[in-house]
PDB file of C-alpha atoms in Angstrom:
ATOM      1  CA  MET A   1      43.237  61.905 186.424  1.00  0.00           C
ATOM      2  CA  ALA A   2      42.978  60.819 182.898  1.00  0.00           C
ATOM      3  CA  ALA A   3      42.627  58.396 181.760  1.00  0.00           C
ATOM      4  CA  VAL A   4      44.047  56.526 178.895  1.00  0.00           C
ATOM      5  CA  SER A   5      43.098  53.659 176.384  1.00  0.00           C
ATOM      6  CA  PHE A   6      44.755  51.304 174.571  1.00  0.00           C
ATOM      7  CA  PHE A   7      43.595  49.704 171.353  1.00  0.00           C
ATOM      8  CA  LEU A   8      45.719  46.414 170.562  1.00  0.00           C
ATOM      9  CA  GLN A   9      44.876  45.356 166.845  1.00  0.00           C
ATOM     10  CA  VAL A  10      45.952  41.830 165.880  1.00  0.00           C
ATOM     11  CA  HIS A  11      46.312  40.843 162.519  1.00  0.00           C
ATOM     12  CA  ARG A  12      46.794  37.429 160.905  1.00  0.00           C
ATOM     13  CA  ALA A  13      49.600  37.501 158.354  1.00  0.00           C
ATOM     14  CA  THR A  14      48.493  35.771 155.135  1.00  0.00           C
ATOM     15  CA  ALA A  15      49.889  34.690 151.751  1.00  0.00           C
ATOM     16  CA  THR A  16      47.930  33.821 148.243  1.00  0.00           C
ATOM     17  CA  ILE A  17      49.545  32.833 145.355  1.00  0.00           C
ATOM     18  CA  ILE A  18      48.462  34.200 142.187  1.00  0.00           C
ATOM     19  CA  GLU A  19      51.051  32.710 139.754  1.00  0.00           C
ATOM     20  CA  PRO A  20      51.728  29.916 139.643  1.00  0.00           C
ATOM     21  CA  ALA A  21      48.019  29.226 139.326  1.00  0.00           C
ATOM     22  CA  GLY A  22      48.375  25.288 139.705  1.00  0.00           C
ATOM     23  CA  GLU A  23      46.201  22.558 138.624  1.00  0.00           C
ATOM     24  CA  SER A  24      46.810  23.936 134.982  1.00  0.00           C
ATOM     25  CA  ASP A  25      46.507  21.406 131.981  1.00  0.00           C
ATOM     26  CA  ASN A  26      49.185  23.541 130.155  1.00  0.00           C
ATOM     27  CA  PRO A  27      52.460  21.698 131.883  1.00  0.00           C
ATOM     28  CA  LEU A  28      56.062  23.933 132.192  1.00  0.00           C
ATOM     29  CA  ARG A  29      58.317  22.072 129.603  1.00  0.00           C
ATOM     30  CA  PHE A  30      62.343  22.186 129.323  1.00  0.00           C
ATOM     31  CA  THR A  31      65.288  20.440 128.328  1.00  0.00           C
ATOM     32  CA  THR A  32      66.614  17.785 131.068  1.00  0.00           C
ATOM     33  CA  GLY A  33      69.854  18.794 132.190  1.00  0.00           C
ATOM     34  CA  LEU A  34      68.370  23.105 131.825  1.00  0.00           C
ATOM     35  CA  VAL A  35      66.970  25.589 133.433  1.00  0.00           C
ATOM     36  CA  VAL A  36      63.575  26.290 133.428  1.00  0.00           C
ATOM     37  CA  ALA A  37      61.976  29.737 134.988  1.00  0.00           C
ATOM     38  CA  LEU A  38      59.357  29.256 136.728  1.00  0.00           C
ATOM     39  CA  ASP A  39      57.007  33.061 137.912  1.00  0.00           C
ATOM     40  CA  VAL A  40      55.870  33.129 141.016  1.00  0.00           C
ATOM     41  CA  ASP A  41      53.057  36.370 141.861  1.00  0.00           C
ATOM     42  CA  ALA A  42      51.792  36.431 145.432  1.00  0.00           C
ATOM     43  CA  THR A  43      50.058  39.158 147.612  1.00  0.00           C
ATOM     44  CA  LEU A  44      51.303  39.494 151.206  1.00  0.00           C
ATOM     45  CA  GLU A  45      48.901  40.866 153.876  1.00  0.00           C
ATOM     46  CA  HIS A  46      49.594  41.822 157.413  1.00  0.00           C
ATOM     47  CA  VAL A  47      53.647  40.514 156.712  1.00  0.00           C
ATOM     48  CA  GLN A  48      55.871  42.596 158.551  1.00  0.00           C
ATOM     49  CA  ASP A  49      59.274  42.937 157.111  1.00  0.00           C
ATOM     50  CA  PRO A  50      58.642  40.884 153.940  1.00  0.00           C
ATOM     51  CA  GLN A  51      61.890  41.177 152.325  1.00  0.00           C
ATOM     52  CA  ASN A  52      63.599  39.521 155.252  1.00  0.00           C
ATOM     53  CA  THR A  53      60.498  36.852 156.660  1.00  0.00           C
ATOM     54  CA  VAL A  54      59.196  35.791 152.898  1.00  0.00           C
ATOM     55  CA  LYS A  55      60.496  32.490 151.681  1.00  0.00           C
ATOM     56  CA  ILE A  56      59.731  30.789 148.490  1.00  0.00           C
ATOM     57  CA  GLN A  57      59.563  26.411 148.884  1.00  0.00           C
ATOM     58  CA  ILE A  58      59.405  24.024 145.905  1.00  0.00           C
ATOM     59  CA  LEU A  59      59.281  20.344 146.815  1.00  0.00           C
ATOM     60  CA  TYR A  60      60.653  18.268 144.227  1.00  0.00           C
ATOM     61  CA  PRO A  61      58.968  14.750 143.180  1.00  0.00           C
ATOM     62  CA  ASP A  62      62.251  12.926 143.790  1.00  0.00           C
ATOM     63  CA  GLY A  63      61.784  14.002 147.648  1.00  0.00           C
ATOM     64  CA  GLN A  64      63.771  17.213 147.839  1.00  0.00           C
ATOM     65  CA  ALA A  65      63.065  20.744 149.403  1.00  0.00           C
ATOM     66  CA  GLN A  66      64.311  23.788 147.633  1.00  0.00           C
ATOM     67  CA  VAL A  67      64.113  27.308 149.782  1.00  0.00           C
ATOM     68  CA  ILE A  68      64.710  30.606 147.995  1.00  0.00           C
ATOM     69  CA  HIS A  69      65.200  34.022 149.970  1.00  0.00           C
ATOM     70  CA  PRO A  70      63.666  36.491 147.002  1.00  0.00           C
ATOM     71  CA  LYS A  71      65.749  39.476 146.666  1.00  0.00           C
ATOM     72  CA  PRO A  72      64.205  42.711 148.089  1.00  0.00           C
ATOM     73  CA  ALA A  73      63.651  44.536 144.777  1.00  0.00           C
ATOM     74  CA  ASP A  74      61.005  42.037 143.989  1.00  0.00           C
ATOM     75  CA  PHE A  75      58.648  42.650 146.869  1.00  0.00           C
ATOM     76  CA  ARG A  76      55.901  45.785 145.842  1.00  0.00           C
ATOM     77  CA  ASN A  77      54.131  47.896 148.157  1.00  0.00           C
ATOM     78  CA  PRO A  78      51.220  48.775 147.037  1.00  0.00           C
ATOM     79  CA  GLY A  79      48.922  49.970 149.786  1.00  0.00           C
ATOM     80  CA  PRO A  80      48.872  49.673 153.717  1.00  0.00           C
ATOM     81  CA  GLY A  81      49.958  46.088 155.293  1.00  0.00           C
ATOM     82  CA  ARG A  82      49.513  44.636 151.908  1.00  0.00           C
ATOM     83  CA  HIS A  83      52.861  43.521 150.068  1.00  0.00           C
ATOM     84  CA  ARG A  84      53.076  42.351 146.455  1.00  0.00           C
ATOM     85  CA  LEU A  85      55.443  39.502 145.478  1.00  0.00           C
ATOM     86  CA  ILE A  86      56.864  38.925 141.909  1.00  0.00           C
ATOM     87  CA  THR A  87      59.935  37.019 140.838  1.00  0.00           C
ATOM     88  CA  GLN A  88      61.252  34.080 139.139  1.00  0.00           C
ATOM     89  CA  VAL A  89      62.095  31.089 140.133  1.00  0.00           C
ATOM     90  CA  TYR A  90      64.974  28.580 138.352  1.00  0.00           C
ATOM     91  CA  LEU A  91      64.402  24.951 138.399  1.00  0.00           C
ATOM     92  CA  SER A  92      66.558  22.627 137.253  1.00  0.00           C
ATOM     93  CA  HIS A  93      67.302  18.866 137.352  1.00  0.00           C
ATOM     94  CA  THR A  94      69.582  16.020 135.909  1.00  0.00           C
ATOM     95  CA  ALA A  95      67.690  13.184 137.030  1.00  0.00           C
ATOM     96  CA  TRP A  96      63.716  14.409 135.533  1.00  0.00           C
ATOM     97  CA  THR A  97      62.689  12.031 133.167  1.00  0.00           C
ATOM     98  CA  GLU A  98      58.962  11.981 133.307  1.00  0.00           C
ATOM     99  CA  PRO A  99      56.195  13.995 133.578  1.00  0.00           C
ATOM    100  CA  CYS A 100      55.382  15.154 137.439  1.00  0.00           C
ATOM    101  CA  GLN A 101      54.147  17.811 139.865  1.00  0.00           C
ATOM    102  CA  ILE A 102      56.065  20.056 142.048  1.00  0.00           C
ATOM    103  CA  GLU A 103      54.814  21.992 144.692  1.00  0.00           C
ATOM    104  CA  VAL A 104      55.232  26.087 145.159  1.00  0.00           C
ATOM    105  CA  ARG A 105      54.370  27.109 148.597  1.00  0.00           C
ATOM    106  CA  LEU A 106      55.140  30.371 150.633  1.00  0.00           C
ATOM    107  CA  LEU A 107      57.360  29.975 153.941  1.00  0.00           C
ATOM    108  CA  LEU A 108      57.237  32.962 156.891  1.00  0.00           C
ATOM    109  CA  ALA A 109      60.512  33.237 158.606  1.00  0.00           C
ATOM    110  CA  TYR A 110      60.546  33.633 162.114  1.00  0.00           C
ATOM    111  CA  SER A 111      63.523  33.174 165.537  1.00  0.00           C
ATOM    112  CA  SER A 112      62.571  32.908 169.161  1.00  0.00           C
ATOM    113  CA  ASP A 113      64.680  35.189 171.297  1.00  0.00           C
ATOM    114  CA  ARG A 114      65.542  33.708 174.666  1.00  0.00           C
ATOM    115  CA  HIS A 115      66.597  36.737 176.273  1.00  0.00           C
ATOM    116  CA  LYS A 116      63.090  38.483 175.519  1.00  0.00           C
ATOM    117  CA  SER A 117      60.383  37.073 177.938  1.00  0.00           C
ATOM    118  CA  PRO A 118      58.643  33.891 176.811  1.00  0.00           C
ATOM    119  CA  GLY A 119      55.959  33.970 174.219  1.00  0.00           C
ATOM    120  CA  ARG A 120      57.540  36.719 172.388  1.00  0.00           C
ATOM    121  CA  PHE A 121      58.812  36.623 169.199  1.00  0.00           C
ATOM    122  CA  SER A 122      60.837  38.478 166.485  1.00  0.00           C
ATOM    123  CA  TRP A 123      60.672  38.002 162.908  1.00  0.00           C
ATOM    124  CA  ALA A 124      64.106  37.558 161.034  1.00  0.00           C
ATOM    125  CA  PRO A 125      65.257  35.654 158.484  1.00  0.00           C
ATOM    126  CA  ARG A 126      66.979  32.388 158.685  1.00  0.00           C
ATOM    127  CA  GLY A 127      69.993  32.521 155.696  1.00  0.00           C
ATOM    128  CA  ASP A 128      69.966  33.523 152.265  1.00  0.00           C
ATOM    129  CA  GLY A 129      69.698  32.210 148.842  1.00  0.00           C
ATOM    130  CA  ALA A 130      68.526  28.316 148.510  1.00  0.00           C
ATOM    131  CA  GLU A 131      69.463  25.499 150.679  1.00  0.00           C
ATOM    132  CA  LEU A 132      68.247  21.929 149.958  1.00  0.00           C
ATOM    133  CA  LEU A 133      66.375  19.649 152.213  1.00  0.00           C
ATOM    134  CA  PRO A 134      64.928  15.920 152.155  1.00  0.00           C
ATOM    135  CA  GLN A 135      60.959  16.067 151.769  1.00  0.00           C
ATOM    136  CA  SER A 136      60.703  14.523 155.139  1.00  0.00           C
ATOM    137  CA  GLU A 137      61.502  18.424 156.723  1.00  0.00           C
ATOM    138  CA  ASN A 138      58.629  19.698 155.052  1.00  0.00           C
ATOM    139  CA  SER A 139      57.604  21.949 157.921  1.00  0.00           C
ATOM    140  CA  ILE A 140      61.744  23.845 157.982  1.00  0.00           C
ATOM    141  CA  GLU A 141      63.458  25.319 161.289  1.00  0.00           C
ATOM    142  CA  GLY A 142      62.390  28.662 161.768  1.00  0.00           C
ATOM    143  CA  THR A 143      59.738  29.253 159.365  1.00  0.00           C
ATOM    144  CA  ILE A 144      56.214  28.526 158.983  1.00  0.00           C
ATOM    145  CA  PRO A 145      53.766  27.558 156.097  1.00  0.00           C
ATOM    146  CA  PHE A 146      51.691  30.466 155.756  1.00  0.00           C
ATOM    147  CA  SER A 147      50.681  29.991 151.611  1.00  0.00           C
ATOM    148  CA  LYS A 148      47.651  26.946 150.546  1.00  0.00           C
ATOM    149  CA  PRO A 149      50.785  25.354 148.229  1.00  0.00           C
ATOM    150  CA  ALA A 150      50.339  25.624 144.158  1.00  0.00           C
ATOM    151  CA  LYS A 151      50.573  22.424 142.064  1.00  0.00           C
ATOM    152  CA  VAL A 152      52.681  22.836 138.877  1.00  0.00           C
ATOM    153  CA  TYR A 153      52.815  20.575 135.929  1.00  0.00           C
ATOM    154  CA  ILE A 154      56.361  20.196 134.746  1.00  0.00           C
ATOM    155  CA  MET A 155      57.284  18.147 131.576  1.00  0.00           C
ATOM    156  CA  PRO A 156      61.224  17.888 130.895  1.00  0.00           C
ATOM    157  CA  LYS A 157      62.014  16.419 127.657  1.00  0.00           C
ATOM    158  CA  PRO A 158      65.421  14.868 126.523  1.00  0.00           C
ATOM    159  CA  ALA A 159      68.522  17.018 125.516  1.00  0.00           C
ATOM    160  CA  ARG A 160      68.965  16.623 122.112  1.00  0.00           C
ATOM    161  CA  ARG A 161      72.325  15.354 121.134  1.00  0.00           C
TER     162      ARG A 161
END
């Protein structure tokens, strides 16, 4: 009888936000009430199906959180076990009148399937587009944070009349 050996490799899924760099001295300037694009560039390691599981969370100074599901075309695969997310997030808020900081972080979506044995998880998306949630719900159900937050200094200026 031949002996069969199995090797199980376990890798921790990680994400590193490259851009925005965070803690920059250069504020992101925009006119109040208009839209400004924020570039997001991140490396993902050992993430299965990132097009369906990776989300971007923006925490605003007014207590709101926006969750964005990037488009599949925003992901690149430079090598085995590695992905690159390059996209833009659009920010706008009519109530902002003073300079402040926002936080950008990546979330990993999951769902637990109760029909499977306990302790096993399947990774799946939880909705599309953007959802606004109060900041008190920083840990959004069905997601886990998997990057350090990047702080972005924003500076709205009043609209010209």
